[in-house]
mmCIF file with all atom_site columns, C-alpha atoms in Angstrom:
data_model
loop_
_atom_site.group_PDB
_atom_site.id
_atom_site.type_symbol
_atom_site.label_atom_id
_atom_site.label_alt_id
_atom_site.label_comp_id
_atom_site.label_asym_id
_atom_site.label_entity_id
_atom_site.label_seq_id
_atom_site.pdbx_PDB_ins_code
_atom_site.Cartn_x
_atom_site.Cartn_y
_atom_site.Cartn_z
_atom_site.occupancy
_atom_site.B_iso_or_equiv
_atom_site.pdbx_formal_charge
_atom_site.auth_seq_id
_atom_site.auth_comp_id
_atom_site.auth_asym_id
_atom_site.auth_atom_id
_atom_site.pdbx_PDB_model_num
ATOM 1   C CA . MET T 1 1   ? -0.220  7.179   6.674   1.00 0.00 ? 1   MET T CA 1
ATOM 2   C CA . THR T 1 2   ? -1.453  3.789   7.362   1.00 0.00 ? 2   THR T CA 1
ATOM 3   C CA . ARG T 1 3   ? -5.060  3.264   7.544   1.00 0.00 ? 3   ARG T CA 1
ATOM 4   C CA . ARG T 1 4   ? -6.802  0.115   9.378   1.00 0.00 ? 4   ARG T CA 1
ATOM 5   C CA . LEU T 1 5   ? -9.681  -1.784  7.604   1.00 0.00 ? 5   LEU T CA 1
ATOM 6   C CA . TYR T 1 6   ? -11.868 -4.511  9.067   1.00 0.00 ? 6   TYR T CA 1
ATOM 7   C CA . LEU T 1 7   ? -14.216 -7.099  7.243   1.00 0.00 ? 7   LEU T CA 1
ATOM 8   C CA . MET T 1 8   ? -16.825 -8.579  9.434   1.00 0.00 ? 8   MET T CA 1
ATOM 9   C CA . ARG T 1 9   ? -19.112 -11.252 8.680   1.00 0.00 ? 9   ARG T CA 1
ATOM 10  C CA . HIS T 1 10  ? -22.536 -10.401 10.226  1.00 0.00 ? 10  HIS T CA 1
ATOM 11  C CA . ALA T 1 11  ? -23.528 -12.419 13.415  1.00 0.00 ? 11  ALA T CA 1
ATOM 12  C CA . GLN T 1 12  ? -25.373 -15.481 13.969  1.00 0.00 ? 12  GLN T CA 1
ATOM 13  C CA . ALA T 1 13  ? -28.997 -14.855 12.735  1.00 0.00 ? 13  ALA T CA 1
ATOM 14  C CA . ARG T 1 14  ? -32.260 -16.979 12.894  1.00 0.00 ? 14  ARG T CA 1
ATOM 15  C CA . SER T 1 15  ? -32.930 -19.200 10.011  1.00 0.00 ? 15  SER T CA 1
ATOM 16  C CA . PHE T 1 16  ? -36.275 -17.786 9.209   1.00 0.00 ? 16  PHE T CA 1
ATOM 17  C CA . GLY T 1 17  ? -37.884 -14.038 9.199   1.00 0.00 ? 17  GLY T CA 1
ATOM 18  C CA . THR T 1 18  ? -40.541 -11.996 7.995   1.00 0.00 ? 18  THR T CA 1
ATOM 19  C CA . GLY T 1 19  ? -39.521 -10.135 5.025   1.00 0.00 ? 19  GLY T CA 1
ATOM 20  C CA . GLY T 1 20  ? -37.432 -13.060 3.659   1.00 0.00 ? 20  GLY T CA 1
ATOM 21  C CA . ASP T 1 21  ? -33.348 -13.499 3.818   1.00 0.00 ? 21  ASP T CA 1
ATOM 22  C CA . LYS T 1 22  ? -32.920 -9.620  4.236   1.00 0.00 ? 22  LYS T CA 1
ATOM 23  C CA . GLY T 1 23  ? -35.168 -9.530  7.214   1.00 0.00 ? 23  GLY T CA 1
ATOM 24  C CA . ARG T 1 24  ? -33.560 -12.569 9.201   1.00 0.00 ? 24  ARG T CA 1
ATOM 25  C CA . ARG T 1 25  ? -32.694 -11.269 12.907  1.00 0.00 ? 25  ARG T CA 1
ATOM 26  C CA . LEU T 1 26  ? -30.175 -12.058 14.681  1.00 0.00 ? 26  LEU T CA 1
ATOM 27  C CA . SER T 1 27  ? -30.176 -15.183 17.228  1.00 0.00 ? 27  SER T CA 1
ATOM 28  C CA . ASP T 1 28  ? -29.615 -14.896 21.160  1.00 0.00 ? 28  ASP T CA 1
ATOM 29  C CA . ASN T 1 29  ? -26.385 -16.156 20.327  1.00 0.00 ? 29  ASN T CA 1
ATOM 30  C CA . GLY T 1 30  ? -25.810 -14.031 17.350  1.00 0.00 ? 30  GLY T CA 1
ATOM 31  C CA . HIS T 1 31  ? -26.354 -11.024 19.783  1.00 0.00 ? 31  HIS T CA 1
ATOM 32  C CA . ALA T 1 32  ? -24.131 -12.394 22.318  1.00 0.00 ? 32  ALA T CA 1
ATOM 33  C CA . GLN T 1 33  ? -21.149 -12.519 19.310  1.00 0.00 ? 33  GLN T CA 1
ATOM 34  C CA . ALA T 1 34  ? -21.551 -9.099  17.775  1.00 0.00 ? 34  ALA T CA 1
ATOM 35  C CA . ARG T 1 35  ? -21.367 -7.777  21.598  1.00 0.00 ? 35  ARG T CA 1
ATOM 36  C CA . GLU T 1 36  ? -18.254 -9.840  22.170  1.00 0.00 ? 36  GLU T CA 1
ATOM 37  C CA . ALA T 1 37  ? -16.688 -8.332  18.929  1.00 0.00 ? 37  ALA T CA 1
ATOM 38  C CA . GLY T 1 38  ? -17.615 -4.958  19.803  1.00 0.00 ? 38  GLY T CA 1
ATOM 39  C CA . GLU T 1 39  ? -15.434 -5.532  23.339  1.00 0.00 ? 39  GLU T CA 1
ATOM 40  C CA . ARG T 1 40  ? -12.788 -6.491  20.841  1.00 0.00 ? 40  ARG T CA 1
ATOM 41  C CA . LEU T 1 41  ? -13.163 -3.400  18.245  1.00 0.00 ? 41  LEU T CA 1
ATOM 42  C CA . ALA T 1 42  ? -13.830 -1.116  21.323  1.00 0.00 ? 42  ALA T CA 1
ATOM 43  C CA . GLY T 1 43  ? -10.091 0.630   20.959  1.00 0.00 ? 43  GLY T CA 1
ATOM 44  C CA . ALA T 1 44  ? -9.920  -0.008  17.415  1.00 0.00 ? 44  ALA T CA 1
ATOM 45  C CA . GLY T 1 45  ? -10.458 3.655   16.353  1.00 0.00 ? 45  GLY T CA 1
ATOM 46  C CA . ILE T 1 46  ? -13.538 3.047   14.003  1.00 0.00 ? 46  ILE T CA 1
ATOM 47  C CA . GLN T 1 47  ? -14.575 6.350   12.211  1.00 0.00 ? 47  GLN T CA 1
ATOM 48  C CA . MET T 1 48  ? -16.801 4.901   9.754   1.00 0.00 ? 48  MET T CA 1
ATOM 49  C CA . ALA T 1 49  ? -18.639 1.693   9.105   1.00 0.00 ? 49  ALA T CA 1
ATOM 50  C CA . LEU T 1 50  ? -20.450 0.357   5.787   1.00 0.00 ? 50  LEU T CA 1
ATOM 51  C CA . VAL T 1 51  ? -22.849 -1.828  6.397   1.00 0.00 ? 51  VAL T CA 1
ATOM 52  C CA . SER T 1 52  ? -25.376 -3.861  4.384   1.00 0.00 ? 52  SER T CA 1
ATOM 53  C CA . ASP T 1 53  ? -29.164 -2.987  4.978   1.00 0.00 ? 53  ASP T CA 1
ATOM 54  C CA . ALA T 1 54  ? -30.241 -6.304  5.776   1.00 0.00 ? 54  ALA T CA 1
ATOM 55  C CA . GLU T 1 55  ? -31.963 -6.605  9.385   1.00 0.00 ? 55  GLU T CA 1
ATOM 56  C CA . ARG T 1 56  ? -28.993 -8.905  10.694  1.00 0.00 ? 56  ARG T CA 1
ATOM 57  C CA . THR T 1 57  ? -26.202 -6.763  9.471   1.00 0.00 ? 57  THR T CA 1
ATOM 58  C CA . ARG T 1 58  ? -28.505 -3.729  11.310  1.00 0.00 ? 58  ARG T CA 1
ATOM 59  C CA . GLU T 1 59  ? -28.050 -5.811  14.557  1.00 0.00 ? 59  GLU T CA 1
ATOM 60  C CA . THR T 1 60  ? -24.728 -6.731  14.453  1.00 0.00 ? 60  THR T CA 1
ATOM 61  C CA . PHE T 1 61  ? -23.695 -3.215  14.105  1.00 0.00 ? 61  PHE T CA 1
ATOM 62  C CA . ALA T 1 62  ? -25.852 -1.952  17.004  1.00 0.00 ? 62  ALA T CA 1
ATOM 63  C CA . ASP T 1 63  ? -24.469 -4.615  19.455  1.00 0.00 ? 63  ASP T CA 1
ATOM 64  C CA . LEU T 1 64  ? -20.938 -3.505  18.530  1.00 0.00 ? 64  LEU T CA 1
ATOM 65  C CA . GLN T 1 65  ? -21.586 -0.497  20.192  1.00 0.00 ? 65  GLN T CA 1
ATOM 66  C CA . LEU T 1 66  ? -18.378 1.081   18.799  1.00 0.00 ? 66  LEU T CA 1
ATOM 67  C CA . PRO T 1 67  ? -17.604 4.277   21.016  1.00 0.00 ? 67  PRO T CA 1
ATOM 68  C CA . ASP T 1 68  ? -17.356 7.889   19.763  1.00 0.00 ? 68  ASP T CA 1
ATOM 69  C CA . ILE T 1 69  ? -13.769 9.256   18.745  1.00 0.00 ? 69  ILE T CA 1
ATOM 70  C CA . ASN T 1 70  ? -13.226 12.334  20.372  1.00 0.00 ? 70  ASN T CA 1
ATOM 71  C CA . GLY T 1 71  ? -16.794 13.087  20.761  1.00 0.00 ? 71  GLY T CA 1
ATOM 72  C CA . VAL T 1 72  ? -17.846 12.321  17.349  1.00 0.00 ? 72  VAL T CA 1
ATOM 73  C CA . PRO T 1 73  ? -20.128 9.198   16.489  1.00 0.00 ? 73  PRO T CA 1
ATOM 74  C CA . VAL T 1 74  ? -18.925 6.549   14.257  1.00 0.00 ? 74  VAL T CA 1
ATOM 75  C CA . HIS T 1 75  ? -20.489 7.528   10.812  1.00 0.00 ? 75  HIS T CA 1
ATOM 76  C CA . VAL T 1 76  ? -22.752 4.491   9.590   1.00 0.00 ? 76  VAL T CA 1
ATOM 77  C CA . GLU T 1 77  ? -24.068 4.424   6.042   1.00 0.00 ? 77  GLU T CA 1
ATOM 78  C CA . PHE T 1 78  ? -26.867 1.260   5.668   1.00 0.00 ? 78  PHE T CA 1
ATOM 79  C CA . GLN T 1 79  ? -26.160 0.181   1.732   1.00 0.00 ? 79  GLN T CA 1
ATOM 80  C CA . ALA T 1 80  ? -28.909 -1.450  -0.081  1.00 0.00 ? 80  ALA T CA 1
ATOM 81  C CA . ALA T 1 81  ? -26.061 -2.508  -2.538  1.00 0.00 ? 81  ALA T CA 1
ATOM 82  C CA . LEU T 1 82  ? -23.753 -4.559  0.048   1.00 0.00 ? 82  LEU T CA 1
ATOM 83  C CA . TYR T 1 83  ? -26.643 -7.003  0.626   1.00 0.00 ? 83  TYR T CA 1
ATOM 84  C CA . GLU T 1 84  ? -25.828 -8.465  -2.336  1.00 0.00 ? 84  GLU T CA 1
ATOM 85  C CA . ALA T 1 85  ? -22.419 -7.264  -3.470  1.00 0.00 ? 85  ALA T CA 1
ATOM 86  C CA . GLY T 1 86  ? -19.561 -8.781  -4.586  1.00 0.00 ? 86  GLY T CA 1
ATOM 87  C CA . PRO T 1 87  ? -16.082 -8.115  -3.570  1.00 0.00 ? 87  PRO T CA 1
ATOM 88  C CA . ARG T 1 88  ? -15.361 -5.362  -6.572  1.00 0.00 ? 88  ARG T CA 1
ATOM 89  C CA . LEU T 1 89  ? -18.608 -3.384  -5.509  1.00 0.00 ? 89  LEU T CA 1
ATOM 90  C CA . VAL T 1 90  ? -17.253 -3.603  -1.822  1.00 0.00 ? 90  VAL T CA 1
ATOM 91  C CA . LEU T 1 91  ? -14.092 -1.955  -3.030  1.00 0.00 ? 91  LEU T CA 1
ATOM 92  C CA . ALA T 1 92  ? -15.643 0.694   -4.705  1.00 0.00 ? 92  ALA T CA 1
ATOM 93  C CA . ARG T 1 93  ? -17.630 1.639   -1.754  1.00 0.00 ? 93  ARG T CA 1
ATOM 94  C CA . ILE T 1 94  ? -14.272 1.349   0.353   1.00 0.00 ? 94  ILE T CA 1
ATOM 95  C CA . ALA T 1 95  ? -12.809 3.947   -2.225  1.00 0.00 ? 95  ALA T CA 1
ATOM 96  C CA . GLU T 1 96  ? -15.392 6.199   -2.047  1.00 0.00 ? 96  GLU T CA 1
ATOM 97  C CA . ALA T 1 97  ? -14.424 6.832   2.397   1.00 0.00 ? 97  ALA T CA 1
ATOM 98  C CA . PRO T 1 98  ? -13.213 10.479  2.773   1.00 0.00 ? 98  PRO T CA 1
ATOM 99  C CA . ASP T 1 99  ? -9.127  10.835  3.148   1.00 0.00 ? 99  ASP T CA 1
ATOM 100 C CA . GLU T 1 100 ? -9.146  11.716  6.617   1.00 0.00 ? 100 GLU T CA 1
ATOM 101 C CA . VAL T 1 101 ? -11.005 8.471   7.676   1.00 0.00 ? 101 VAL T CA 1
ATOM 102 C CA . GLN T 1 102 ? -8.179  6.219   9.353   1.00 0.00 ? 102 GLN T CA 1
ATOM 103 C CA . GLY T 1 103 ? -10.463 3.108   10.521  1.00 0.00 ? 103 GLY T CA 1
ATOM 104 C CA . LEU T 1 104 ? -13.205 1.649   8.298   1.00 0.00 ? 104 LEU T CA 1
ATOM 105 C CA . ILE T 1 105 ? -15.099 -1.332  9.165   1.00 0.00 ? 105 ILE T CA 1
ATOM 106 C CA . VAL T 1 106 ? -17.476 -3.109  6.630   1.00 0.00 ? 106 VAL T CA 1
ATOM 107 C CA . ILE T 1 107 ? -20.227 -5.450  7.867   1.00 0.00 ? 107 ILE T CA 1
ATOM 108 C CA . GLY T 1 108 ? -21.534 -7.701  5.229   1.00 0.00 ? 108 GLY T CA 1
ATOM 109 C CA . HIS T 1 109 ? -22.128 -11.425 4.362   1.00 0.00 ? 109 HIS T CA 1
ATOM 110 C CA . ALA T 1 110 ? -20.559 -14.686 2.993   1.00 0.00 ? 110 ALA T CA 1
ATOM 111 C CA . PRO T 1 111 ? -19.538 -15.127 0.376   1.00 0.00 ? 111 PRO T CA 1
ATOM 112 C CA . THR T 1 112 ? -18.383 -11.633 -0.115  1.00 0.00 ? 112 THR T CA 1
ATOM 113 C CA . ILE T 1 113 ? -16.552 -10.706 2.897   1.00 0.00 ? 113 ILE T CA 1
ATOM 114 C CA . PRO T 1 114 ? -14.768 -14.140 3.168   1.00 0.00 ? 114 PRO T CA 1
ATOM 115 C CA . THR T 1 115 ? -13.737 -13.650 -0.296  1.00 0.00 ? 115 THR T CA 1
ATOM 116 C CA . LEU T 1 116 ? -12.276 -10.206 -0.439  1.00 0.00 ? 116 LEU T CA 1
ATOM 117 C CA . ALA T 1 117 ? -10.479 -10.909 3.127   1.00 0.00 ? 117 ALA T CA 1
ATOM 118 C CA . SER T 1 118 ? -8.899  -13.830 1.335   1.00 0.00 ? 118 SER T CA 1
ATOM 119 C CA . GLU T 1 119 ? -7.850  -11.565 -1.732  1.00 0.00 ? 119 GLU T CA 1
ATOM 120 C CA . PHE T 1 120 ? -6.269  -9.253  0.567   1.00 0.00 ? 120 PHE T CA 1
ATOM 121 C CA . THR T 1 121 ? -4.527  -12.054 2.647   1.00 0.00 ? 121 THR T CA 1
ATOM 122 C CA . TRP T 1 122 ? -3.177  -13.771 -0.649  1.00 0.00 ? 122 TRP T CA 1
ATOM 123 C CA . ALA T 1 123 ? -1.958  -10.399 -2.323  1.00 0.00 ? 123 ALA T CA 1
ATOM 124 C CA . ALA T 1 124 ? 0.049   -10.036 0.900   1.00 0.00 ? 124 ALA T CA 1
ATOM 125 C CA . ASP T 1 125 ? 1.476   -13.788 1.382   1.00 0.00 ? 125 ASP T CA 1
ATOM 126 C CA . ARG T 1 126 ? -0.153  -16.630 -0.759  1.00 0.00 ? 126 ARG T CA 1
ATOM 127 C CA . SER T 1 127 ? 0.805   -19.075 2.047   1.00 0.00 ? 127 SER T CA 1
ATOM 128 C CA . ASP T 1 128 ? -1.799  -17.413 4.313   1.00 0.00 ? 128 ASP T CA 1
ATOM 129 C CA . ALA T 1 129 ? -4.719  -17.096 1.993   1.00 0.00 ? 129 ALA T CA 1
ATOM 130 C CA . ASP T 1 130 ? -6.370  -20.673 2.047   1.00 0.00 ? 130 ASP T CA 1
ATOM 131 C CA . MET T 1 131 ? -6.800  -20.581 5.775   1.00 0.00 ? 131 MET T CA 1
ATOM 132 C CA . GLN T 1 132 ? -8.420  -16.938 5.610   1.00 0.00 ? 132 GLN T CA 1
ATOM 133 C CA . MET T 1 133 ? -11.076 -18.442 2.941   1.00 0.00 ? 133 MET T CA 1
ATOM 134 C CA . CYS T 1 134 ? -11.435 -21.775 4.999   1.00 0.00 ? 134 CYS T CA 1
ATOM 135 C CA . SER T 1 135 ? -12.658 -20.491 8.218   1.00 0.00 ? 135 SER T CA 1
ATOM 136 C CA . PHE T 1 136 ? -14.494 -17.303 8.101   1.00 0.00 ? 136 PHE T CA 1
ATOM 137 C CA . PRO T 1 137 ? -17.681 -18.041 10.691  1.00 0.00 ? 137 PRO T CA 1
ATOM 138 C CA . VAL T 1 138 ? -20.239 -15.544 11.456  1.00 0.00 ? 138 VAL T CA 1
ATOM 139 C CA . ALA T 1 139 ? -19.182 -12.462 13.397  1.00 0.00 ? 139 ALA T CA 1
ATOM 140 C CA . THR T 1 140 ? -15.722 -13.023 12.349  1.00 0.00 ? 140 THR T CA 1
ATOM 141 C CA . VAL T 1 141 ? -13.532 -9.792  12.159  1.00 0.00 ? 141 VAL T CA 1
ATOM 142 C CA . ALA T 1 142 ? -10.476 -9.394  9.689   1.00 0.00 ? 142 ALA T CA 1
ATOM 143 C CA . ALA T 1 143 ? -8.184  -6.815  10.052  1.00 0.00 ? 143 ALA T CA 1
ATOM 144 C CA . PHE T 1 144 ? -5.780  -5.105  7.305   1.00 0.00 ? 144 PHE T CA 1
ATOM 145 C CA . ASP T 1 145 ? -3.406  -2.523  7.203   1.00 0.00 ? 145 ASP T CA 1
ATOM 146 C CA . VAL T 1 146 ? -3.988  -0.241  4.016   1.00 0.00 ? 146 VAL T CA 1
ATOM 147 C CA . ASP T 1 147 ? -1.061  2.033   2.892   1.00 0.00 ? 147 ASP T CA 1
ATOM 148 C CA . VAL T 1 148 ? -2.845  4.096   0.327   1.00 0.00 ? 148 VAL T CA 1
ATOM 149 C CA . PRO T 1 149 ? -5.819  6.293   0.111   1.00 0.00 ? 149 PRO T CA 1
ATOM 150 C CA . TRP T 1 150 ? -8.795  4.428   0.422   1.00 0.00 ? 150 TRP T CA 1
ATOM 151 C CA . SER T 1 151 ? -9.647  6.086   -3.271  1.00 0.00 ? 151 SER T CA 1
ATOM 152 C CA . GLU T 1 152 ? -7.128  3.526   -4.544  1.00 0.00 ? 152 GLU T CA 1
ATOM 153 C CA . LEU T 1 153 ? -8.642  0.365   -3.151  1.00 0.00 ? 153 LEU T CA 1
ATOM 154 C CA . GLY T 1 154 ? -11.129 0.535   -5.982  1.00 0.00 ? 154 GLY T CA 1
ATOM 155 C CA . SER T 1 155 ? -9.078  -0.844  -8.406  1.00 0.00 ? 155 SER T CA 1
ATOM 156 C CA . PHE T 1 156 ? -7.257  -3.620  -6.120  1.00 0.00 ? 156 PHE T CA 1
ATOM 157 C CA . ASP T 1 157 ? -6.496  -6.808  -7.946  1.00 0.00 ? 157 ASP T CA 1
ATOM 158 C CA . PRO T 1 158 ? -4.683  -9.406  -5.915  1.00 0.00 ? 158 PRO T CA 1
ATOM 159 C CA . PHE T 1 159 ? -3.364  -10.851 -9.369  1.00 0.00 ? 159 PHE T CA 1
ATOM 160 C CA . ASP T 1 160 ? -0.962  -7.504  -9.390  1.00 0.00 ? 160 ASP T CA 1
ATOM 161 C CA . TYR T 1 161 ? 0.530   -8.578  -6.357  1.00 0.00 ? 161 TYR T CA 1
ATOM 162 C CA . THR T 1 162 ? 0.724   -11.964 -6.907  1.00 0.00 ? 162 THR T CA 1
ATOM 163 C CA . GLY T 1 163 ? 1.833   -12.868 -10.320 1.00 0.00 ? 163 GLY T CA 1
ATOM 164 C CA . ASP T 1 164 ? 5.301   -14.165 -11.560 1.00 0.00 ? 164 ASP T CA 1
ATOM 165 C CA . GLY T 1 165 ? 6.161   -11.001 -12.977 1.00 0.00 ? 165 GLY T CA 1
ATOM 166 C CA . ALA T 1 166 ? 4.652   -8.866  -9.717  1.00 0.00 ? 166 ALA T CA 1
ATOM 167 C CA . GLN T 1 167 ? 7.290   -6.200  -8.798  1.00 0.00 ? 167 GLN T CA 1
ATOM 168 C CA . ARG T 1 168 ? 5.890   -4.567  -6.045  1.00 0.00 ? 168 ARG T CA 1
ATOM 169 C CA . LEU T 1 169 ? 4.361   -5.217  -2.720  1.00 0.00 ? 169 LEU T CA 1
ATOM 170 C CA . SER T 1 170 ? 0.330   -5.305  -1.791  1.00 0.00 ? 170 SER T CA 1
ATOM 171 C CA . PRO T 1 171 ? -0.686  -1.967  -0.301  1.00 0.00 ? 171 PRO T CA 1
ATOM 172 C CA . VAL T 1 172 ? -3.128  -4.086  2.199   1.00 0.00 ? 172 VAL T CA 1
ATOM 173 C CA . ARG T 1 173 ? -1.974  -6.681  4.702   1.00 0.00 ? 173 ARG T CA 1
ATOM 174 C CA . PRO T 1 174 ? -3.143  -8.501  7.415   1.00 0.00 ? 174 PRO T CA 1
ATOM 175 C CA . ALA T 1 175 ? -3.065  -6.695  11.022  1.00 0.00 ? 175 ALA T CA 1
ATOM 176 C CA . GLU T 1 176 ? -3.228  -7.744  14.520  1.00 0.00 ? 176 GLU T CA 1
ATOM 177 C CA . PHE T 1 177 ? -6.213  -6.262  16.692  1.00 0.00 ? 177 PHE T CA 1
#
């Protein structure tokens, strides 16, 4: 069964806020960006969201206004660890998602979200990865098809699929949405 993973960088934030960087709120433009992304994601079947607990990521998630699926609202977890997480920690959190979840979104920060998107892209096709990493502005969403249980992403390493002796295809590949 193919799952769908969405990686999103939060929408545009104000350059200052009470509570330091973590307390920065979305700008008016950021709210509009998040609502626009939500319109694109409305039919995506997202059942679960892992969201950094920073104010701007919380607001981004709220503005997405993701619809219920069969009367069940999106299960959201606001996680402090995702605020400063690197790609390996994000993968560990994704790996904790229940098997029955078909659509999962992670809303976080640069450089982690762009780096992880680049690693997934590079593992599937080295020629596309540089473009993915170079262009990941605020409110960008990248979609990936995942052909393994979420739990297997905890040990994902792009080099397993790209080295000279690599014998298998990446279980994660870029997808259109």
